[in-house]
């Protein structure tokens, strides 16, 4: 069985525990847990908290995201169109709203484009999480660029962040196709402020 076939967190814990040469009791001792708790983690009888996922990742010399089944290496960008497709996919996420702003000459000195998420948008329940993430990312990214944070610390923060949000599923919705009359009617209502 290869890593891609291991479908549950319990199976991944068990496989890594064995790979590291630990029995269940030894793993329990390393984590300060009971043998029965480790057995329940591996069998899926109880849910593993995010804090425990982080501890297990340290002890088993892996990443939290791997334990949770989120593989960041699955994202492969071969061209700029792959990046653009990723942005188009963000547009389909229910509960996530954004605006796009473009500043360019002759009205502005530079040429800047940005995607903005309003963290207080009541109609977009995921925006606050995105805003919190972007704020933290900005701080850690700057700290890393200015040599205030090591690469391993930056990667550890990234892994813990991805692991934390891995359990927060999103719903995707396709853009709505309207017939010409309905589109014109909605456009008129939008412009009149109704």
PDB file of C-alpha atoms in Angstrom:
ATOM      1  CA  UNK A   1       0.000   0.000   0.000  1.00  0.00           C
ATOM      2  CA  UNK A   2       1.543   3.340  -1.016  1.00  0.00           C
ATOM      3  CA  UNK A   3       0.974   6.669   0.761  1.00  0.00           C
ATOM      4  CA  UNK A   4      -1.729   7.716  -1.723  1.00  0.00           C
ATOM      5  CA  UNK A   5      -3.842   4.652  -0.843  1.00  0.00           C
ATOM      6  CA  UNK A   6      -3.882   5.399   2.906  1.00  0.00           C
ATOM      7  CA  UNK A   7      -7.252   7.058   3.261  1.00  0.00           C
ATOM      8  CA  UNK A   8      -7.816   7.751   6.963  1.00  0.00           C
ATOM      9  CA  UNK A   9      -5.862   9.623   9.588  1.00  0.00           C
ATOM     10  CA  UNK A  10      -5.865   6.486  11.753  1.00  0.00           C
ATOM     11  CA  UNK A  11      -4.268   4.456   8.974  1.00  0.00           C
ATOM     12  CA  UNK A  12      -1.645   7.165   8.420  1.00  0.00           C
ATOM     13  CA  UNK A  13      -0.837   7.272  12.160  1.00  0.00           C
ATOM     14  CA  UNK A  14      -0.511   3.481  12.280  1.00  0.00           C
ATOM     15  CA  UNK A  15       1.654   3.320   9.154  1.00  0.00           C
ATOM     16  CA  UNK A  16       3.988   6.072  10.355  1.00  0.00           C
ATOM     17  CA  UNK A  17       4.149   4.617  13.880  1.00  0.00           C
ATOM     18  CA  UNK A  18       5.279   1.285  12.462  1.00  0.00           C
ATOM     19  CA  UNK A  19       7.693   2.964  10.045  1.00  0.00           C
ATOM     20  CA  UNK A  20       9.311   4.747  13.019  1.00  0.00           C
ATOM     21  CA  UNK A  21       9.533   1.458  14.940  1.00  0.00           C
ATOM     22  CA  UNK A  22       7.108   2.358  17.738  1.00  0.00           C
ATOM     23  CA  UNK A  23       4.480   0.088  19.194  1.00  0.00           C
ATOM     24  CA  UNK A  24       1.213   1.649  20.358  1.00  0.00           C
ATOM     25  CA  UNK A  25       2.351   1.820  23.995  1.00  0.00           C
ATOM     26  CA  UNK A  26       5.596   3.608  23.077  1.00  0.00           C
ATOM     27  CA  UNK A  27       3.694   6.155  20.999  1.00  0.00           C
ATOM     28  CA  UNK A  28       1.219   6.651  23.840  1.00  0.00           C
ATOM     29  CA  UNK A  29       4.085   7.302  26.272  1.00  0.00           C
ATOM     30  CA  UNK A  30       5.741   9.793  23.913  1.00  0.00           C
ATOM     31  CA  UNK A  31       2.471  11.711  23.644  1.00  0.00           C
ATOM     32  CA  UNK A  32       1.413  11.411  27.289  1.00  0.00           C
ATOM     33  CA  UNK A  33      -1.706   9.500  26.267  1.00  0.00           C
ATOM     34  CA  UNK A  34      -3.131   6.125  27.205  1.00  0.00           C
ATOM     35  CA  UNK A  35      -2.664   3.025  25.079  1.00  0.00           C
ATOM     36  CA  UNK A  36      -6.441   2.916  24.557  1.00  0.00           C
ATOM     37  CA  UNK A  37      -6.434   6.492  23.196  1.00  0.00           C
ATOM     38  CA  UNK A  38      -3.805   5.580  20.588  1.00  0.00           C
ATOM     39  CA  UNK A  39      -5.828   2.483  19.670  1.00  0.00           C
ATOM     40  CA  UNK A  40      -8.924   4.659  19.225  1.00  0.00           C
ATOM     41  CA  UNK A  41      -6.992   7.174  17.088  1.00  0.00           C
ATOM     42  CA  UNK A  42      -5.788   4.388  14.813  1.00  0.00           C
ATOM     43  CA  UNK A  43      -9.180   2.688  14.561  1.00  0.00           C
ATOM     44  CA  UNK A  44     -11.001   5.969  13.967  1.00  0.00           C
ATOM     45  CA  UNK A  45     -13.181   5.557  17.063  1.00  0.00           C
ATOM     46  CA  UNK A  46     -12.323   9.073  18.237  1.00  0.00           C
ATOM     47  CA  UNK A  47     -11.451  12.227  16.361  1.00  0.00           C
ATOM     48  CA  UNK A  48      -7.908  13.515  16.682  1.00  0.00           C
ATOM     49  CA  UNK A  49      -7.809  17.185  17.741  1.00  0.00           C
ATOM     50  CA  UNK A  50      -5.720  19.623  15.711  1.00  0.00           C
ATOM     51  CA  UNK A  51      -3.405  20.110  18.712  1.00  0.00           C
ATOM     52  CA  UNK A  52      -2.840  16.346  18.872  1.00  0.00           C
ATOM     53  CA  UNK A  53      -2.320  16.188  15.098  1.00  0.00           C
ATOM     54  CA  UNK A  54       0.483  18.718  15.547  1.00  0.00           C
ATOM     55  CA  UNK A  55       2.025  16.663  18.379  1.00  0.00           C
ATOM     56  CA  UNK A  56       1.721  13.438  16.382  1.00  0.00           C
ATOM     57  CA  UNK A  57       3.396  15.132  13.422  1.00  0.00           C
ATOM     58  CA  UNK A  58       6.397  16.052  15.598  1.00  0.00           C
ATOM     59  CA  UNK A  59       6.722  12.606  17.147  1.00  0.00           C
ATOM     60  CA  UNK A  60       6.202  10.745  13.861  1.00  0.00           C
ATOM     61  CA  UNK A  61       8.469  13.121  11.904  1.00  0.00           C
ATOM     62  CA  UNK A  62       5.854  14.133   9.366  1.00  0.00           C
ATOM     63  CA  UNK A  63       3.620  17.090   8.643  1.00  0.00           C
ATOM     64  CA  UNK A  64       0.232  17.842  10.110  1.00  0.00           C
ATOM     65  CA  UNK A  65      -1.159  18.245   6.625  1.00  0.00           C
ATOM     66  CA  UNK A  66      -0.008  14.739   5.670  1.00  0.00           C
ATOM     67  CA  UNK A  67      -1.707  13.249   8.749  1.00  0.00           C
ATOM     68  CA  UNK A  68      -4.934  15.032   7.828  1.00  0.00           C
ATOM     69  CA  UNK A  69      -4.736  13.793   4.252  1.00  0.00           C
ATOM     70  CA  UNK A  70      -4.147  17.198   2.688  1.00  0.00           C
ATOM     71  CA  UNK A  71      -1.361  16.907   0.144  1.00  0.00           C
ATOM     72  CA  UNK A  72       0.030  20.296  -0.787  1.00  0.00           C
ATOM     73  CA  UNK A  73       2.282  18.715  -3.402  1.00  0.00           C
ATOM     74  CA  UNK A  74      -0.825  17.867  -5.454  1.00  0.00           C
ATOM     75  CA  UNK A  75      -0.910  21.473  -6.650  1.00  0.00           C
ATOM     76  CA  UNK A  76       1.170  21.650  -9.773  1.00  0.00           C
ATOM     77  CA  UNK A  77       1.507  24.837 -11.745  1.00  0.00           C
ATOM     78  CA  UNK A  78       3.147  24.382 -15.115  1.00  0.00           C
ATOM     79  CA  UNK A  79       2.073  27.651 -16.698  1.00  0.00           C
ATOM     80  CA  UNK A  80       0.620  31.023 -15.877  1.00  0.00           C
ATOM     81  CA  UNK A  81      -2.762  29.732 -17.062  1.00  0.00           C
ATOM     82  CA  UNK A  82      -2.677  27.240 -14.145  1.00  0.00           C
ATOM     83  CA  UNK A  83      -2.399  30.176 -11.727  1.00  0.00           C
ATOM     84  CA  UNK A  84      -5.261  31.931 -13.498  1.00  0.00           C
ATOM     85  CA  UNK A  85      -7.409  28.770 -13.346  1.00  0.00           C
ATOM     86  CA  UNK A  86      -6.784  28.678  -9.580  1.00  0.00           C
ATOM     87  CA  UNK A  87      -8.161  32.217  -9.334  1.00  0.00           C
ATOM     88  CA  UNK A  88     -11.204  31.246 -11.421  1.00  0.00           C
ATOM     89  CA  UNK A  89     -11.826  28.387  -8.973  1.00  0.00           C
ATOM     90  CA  UNK A  90     -11.802  30.820  -6.028  1.00  0.00           C
ATOM     91  CA  UNK A  91     -14.663  32.629  -7.755  1.00  0.00           C
ATOM     92  CA  UNK A  92     -16.815  29.485  -7.402  1.00  0.00           C
ATOM     93  CA  UNK A  93     -16.430  29.092  -3.621  1.00  0.00           C
ATOM     94  CA  UNK A  94     -19.715  29.705  -1.826  1.00  0.00           C
ATOM     95  CA  UNK A  95     -19.275  32.044   1.141  1.00  0.00           C
ATOM     96  CA  UNK A  96     -16.175  33.731  -0.242  1.00  0.00           C
ATOM     97  CA  UNK A  97     -16.599  37.105  -1.952  1.00  0.00           C
ATOM     98  CA  UNK A  98     -13.891  39.342  -3.309  1.00  0.00           C
ATOM     99  CA  UNK A  99     -13.423  42.441  -5.409  1.00  0.00           C
ATOM    100  CA  UNK A 100     -10.738  43.145  -7.980  1.00  0.00           C
ATOM    101  CA  UNK A 101      -9.103  46.542  -8.228  1.00  0.00           C
ATOM    102  CA  UNK A 102      -6.838  47.680 -11.044  1.00  0.00           C
ATOM    103  CA  UNK A 103      -4.706  50.832 -10.976  1.00  0.00           C
ATOM    104  CA  UNK A 104      -2.776  51.719 -14.103  1.00  0.00           C
ATOM    105  CA  UNK A 105      -1.478  54.660 -16.088  1.00  0.00           C
ATOM    106  CA  UNK A 106      -2.453  57.302 -16.984  1.00  0.00           C
ATOM    107  CA  UNK A 107      -4.549  57.681 -13.794  1.00  0.00           C
ATOM    108  CA  UNK A 108      -1.880  56.128 -11.523  1.00  0.00           C
ATOM    109  CA  UNK A 109       1.904  56.150 -11.567  1.00  0.00           C
ATOM    110  CA  UNK A 110       2.255  52.384 -11.362  1.00  0.00           C
ATOM    111  CA  UNK A 111       0.337  49.365 -12.504  1.00  0.00           C
ATOM    112  CA  UNK A 112      -1.155  47.419  -9.635  1.00  0.00           C
ATOM    113  CA  UNK A 113      -3.908  44.851  -9.397  1.00  0.00           C
ATOM    114  CA  UNK A 114      -5.317  43.403  -6.203  1.00  0.00           C
ATOM    115  CA  UNK A 115      -7.930  40.973  -4.998  1.00  0.00           C
ATOM    116  CA  UNK A 116      -9.653  42.211  -1.845  1.00  0.00           C
ATOM    117  CA  UNK A 117     -11.655  40.187   0.685  1.00  0.00           C
ATOM    118  CA  UNK A 118     -13.834  42.141   3.134  1.00  0.00           C
ATOM    119  CA  UNK A 119     -13.491  40.388   6.480  1.00  0.00           C
ATOM    120  CA  UNK A 120     -16.688  42.010   7.746  1.00  0.00           C
ATOM    121  CA  UNK A 121     -18.844  40.998   4.768  1.00  0.00           C
ATOM    122  CA  UNK A 122     -21.823  39.308   6.486  1.00  0.00           C
ATOM    123  CA  UNK A 123     -22.832  37.572   3.238  1.00  0.00           C
ATOM    124  CA  UNK A 124     -19.413  35.890   2.952  1.00  0.00           C
ATOM    125  CA  UNK A 125     -18.828  33.723   6.016  1.00  0.00           C
ATOM    126  CA  UNK A 126     -15.365  32.566   4.844  1.00  0.00           C
ATOM    127  CA  UNK A 127     -13.954  36.054   4.251  1.00  0.00           C
ATOM    128  CA  UNK A 128     -12.961  36.610   7.891  1.00  0.00           C
ATOM    129  CA  UNK A 129     -10.889  33.406   7.863  1.00  0.00           C
ATOM    130  CA  UNK A 130      -9.197  34.443   4.616  1.00  0.00           C
ATOM    131  CA  UNK A 131      -8.450  37.888   6.063  1.00  0.00           C
ATOM    132  CA  UNK A 132      -6.958  36.376   9.238  1.00  0.00           C
ATOM    133  CA  UNK A 133      -4.840  34.033   7.140  1.00  0.00           C
ATOM    134  CA  UNK A 134      -3.633  36.792   4.790  1.00  0.00           C
ATOM    135  CA  UNK A 135      -2.711  39.033   7.715  1.00  0.00           C
ATOM    136  CA  UNK A 136      -0.710  36.266   9.363  1.00  0.00           C
ATOM    137  CA  UNK A 137       0.849  35.271   6.040  1.00  0.00           C
ATOM    138  CA  UNK A 138       1.935  38.860   5.398  1.00  0.00           C
ATOM    139  CA  UNK A 139       3.617  39.035   8.819  1.00  0.00           C
ATOM    140  CA  UNK A 140       5.369  35.670   8.536  1.00  0.00           C
ATOM    141  CA  UNK A 141       6.345  36.217   4.905  1.00  0.00           C
ATOM    142  CA  UNK A 142       7.951  39.563   5.772  1.00  0.00           C
ATOM    143  CA  UNK A 143       9.670  38.048   8.794  1.00  0.00           C
ATOM    144  CA  UNK A 144      11.118  35.295   6.607  1.00  0.00           C
ATOM    145  CA  UNK A 145      12.207  37.743   3.871  1.00  0.00           C
ATOM    146  CA  UNK A 146      13.897  39.934   6.492  1.00  0.00           C
ATOM    147  CA  UNK A 147      15.700  36.898   8.018  1.00  0.00           C
ATOM    148  CA  UNK A 148      13.704  37.087  11.248  1.00  0.00           C
ATOM    149  CA  UNK A 149      12.267  33.603  10.681  1.00  0.00           C
ATOM    150  CA  UNK A 150      14.029  30.469   9.457  1.00  0.00           C
ATOM    151  CA  UNK A 151      12.780  28.486   6.477  1.00  0.00           C
ATOM    152  CA  UNK A 152      11.903  25.552   8.749  1.00  0.00           C
ATOM    153  CA  UNK A 153       9.891  27.832  11.070  1.00  0.00           C
ATOM    154  CA  UNK A 154       8.094  29.344   8.064  1.00  0.00           C
ATOM    155  CA  UNK A 155       7.329  25.866   6.657  1.00  0.00           C
ATOM    156  CA  UNK A 156       6.131  24.700  10.107  1.00  0.00           C
ATOM    157  CA  UNK A 157       3.776  27.709  10.347  1.00  0.00           C
ATOM    158  CA  UNK A 158       2.496  26.985   6.845  1.00  0.00           C
ATOM    159  CA  UNK A 159       1.902  23.316   7.663  1.00  0.00           C
ATOM    160  CA  UNK A 160       0.044  24.077  10.905  1.00  0.00           C
ATOM    161  CA  UNK A 161      -2.076  26.693   9.157  1.00  0.00           C
ATOM    162  CA  UNK A 162      -3.026  24.337   6.333  1.00  0.00           C
ATOM    163  CA  UNK A 163      -3.764  21.566   8.840  1.00  0.00           C
ATOM    164  CA  UNK A 164      -5.991  23.863  10.887  1.00  0.00           C
ATOM    165  CA  UNK A 165      -8.102  24.842   7.880  1.00  0.00           C
ATOM    166  CA  UNK A 166      -8.054  21.395   6.202  1.00  0.00           C
ATOM    167  CA  UNK A 167     -11.141  20.328   8.131  1.00  0.00           C
ATOM    168  CA  UNK A 168     -13.104  23.435   7.099  1.00  0.00           C
ATOM    169  CA  UNK A 169     -14.738  22.289   3.887  1.00  0.00           C
ATOM    170  CA  UNK A 170     -15.967  24.608   1.182  1.00  0.00           C
ATOM    171  CA  UNK A 171     -18.831  24.327  -1.244  1.00  0.00           C
ATOM    172  CA  UNK A 172     -18.361  25.089  -4.899  1.00  0.00           C
ATOM    173  CA  UNK A 173     -21.061  26.508  -7.118  1.00  0.00           C
ATOM    174  CA  UNK A 174     -21.042  27.051 -10.834  1.00  0.00           C
ATOM    175  CA  UNK A 175     -21.708  30.480 -12.250  1.00  0.00           C
ATOM    176  CA  UNK A 176     -25.386  30.930 -13.029  1.00  0.00           C
ATOM    177  CA  UNK A 177     -26.416  30.854 -16.692  1.00  0.00           C
ATOM    178  CA  UNK A 178     -29.268  33.279 -17.392  1.00  0.00           C
ATOM    179  CA  UNK A 179     -31.274  33.761 -20.550  1.00  0.00           C
ATOM    180  CA  UNK A 180     -30.946  37.200 -22.134  1.00  0.00           C
ATOM    181  CA  UNK A 181     -34.256  38.560 -20.760  1.00  0.00           C
ATOM    182  CA  UNK A 182     -33.479  37.515 -17.174  1.00  0.00           C
ATOM    183  CA  UNK A 183     -29.950  38.904 -17.420  1.00  0.00           C
ATOM    184  CA  UNK A 184     -31.265  42.292 -18.642  1.00  0.00           C
ATOM    185  CA  UNK A 185     -33.950  42.325 -15.937  1.00  0.00           C
ATOM    186  CA  UNK A 186     -31.409  41.651 -13.168  1.00  0.00           C
ATOM    187  CA  UNK A 187     -29.009  44.198 -14.625  1.00  0.00           C
ATOM    188  CA  UNK A 188     -31.738  46.856 -14.581  1.00  0.00           C
ATOM    189  CA  UNK A 189     -32.667  45.983 -10.984  1.00  0.00           C
ATOM    190  CA  UNK A 190     -29.010  46.208  -9.952  1.00  0.00           C
ATOM    191  CA  UNK A 191     -28.511  49.576 -11.595  1.00  0.00           C
ATOM    192  CA  UNK A 192     -31.702  50.983 -10.055  1.00  0.00           C
ATOM    193  CA  UNK A 193     -30.657  49.798  -6.591  1.00  0.00           C
ATOM    194  CA  UNK A 194     -33.581  47.421  -6.045  1.00  0.00           C
TER     195      UNK A 194
END
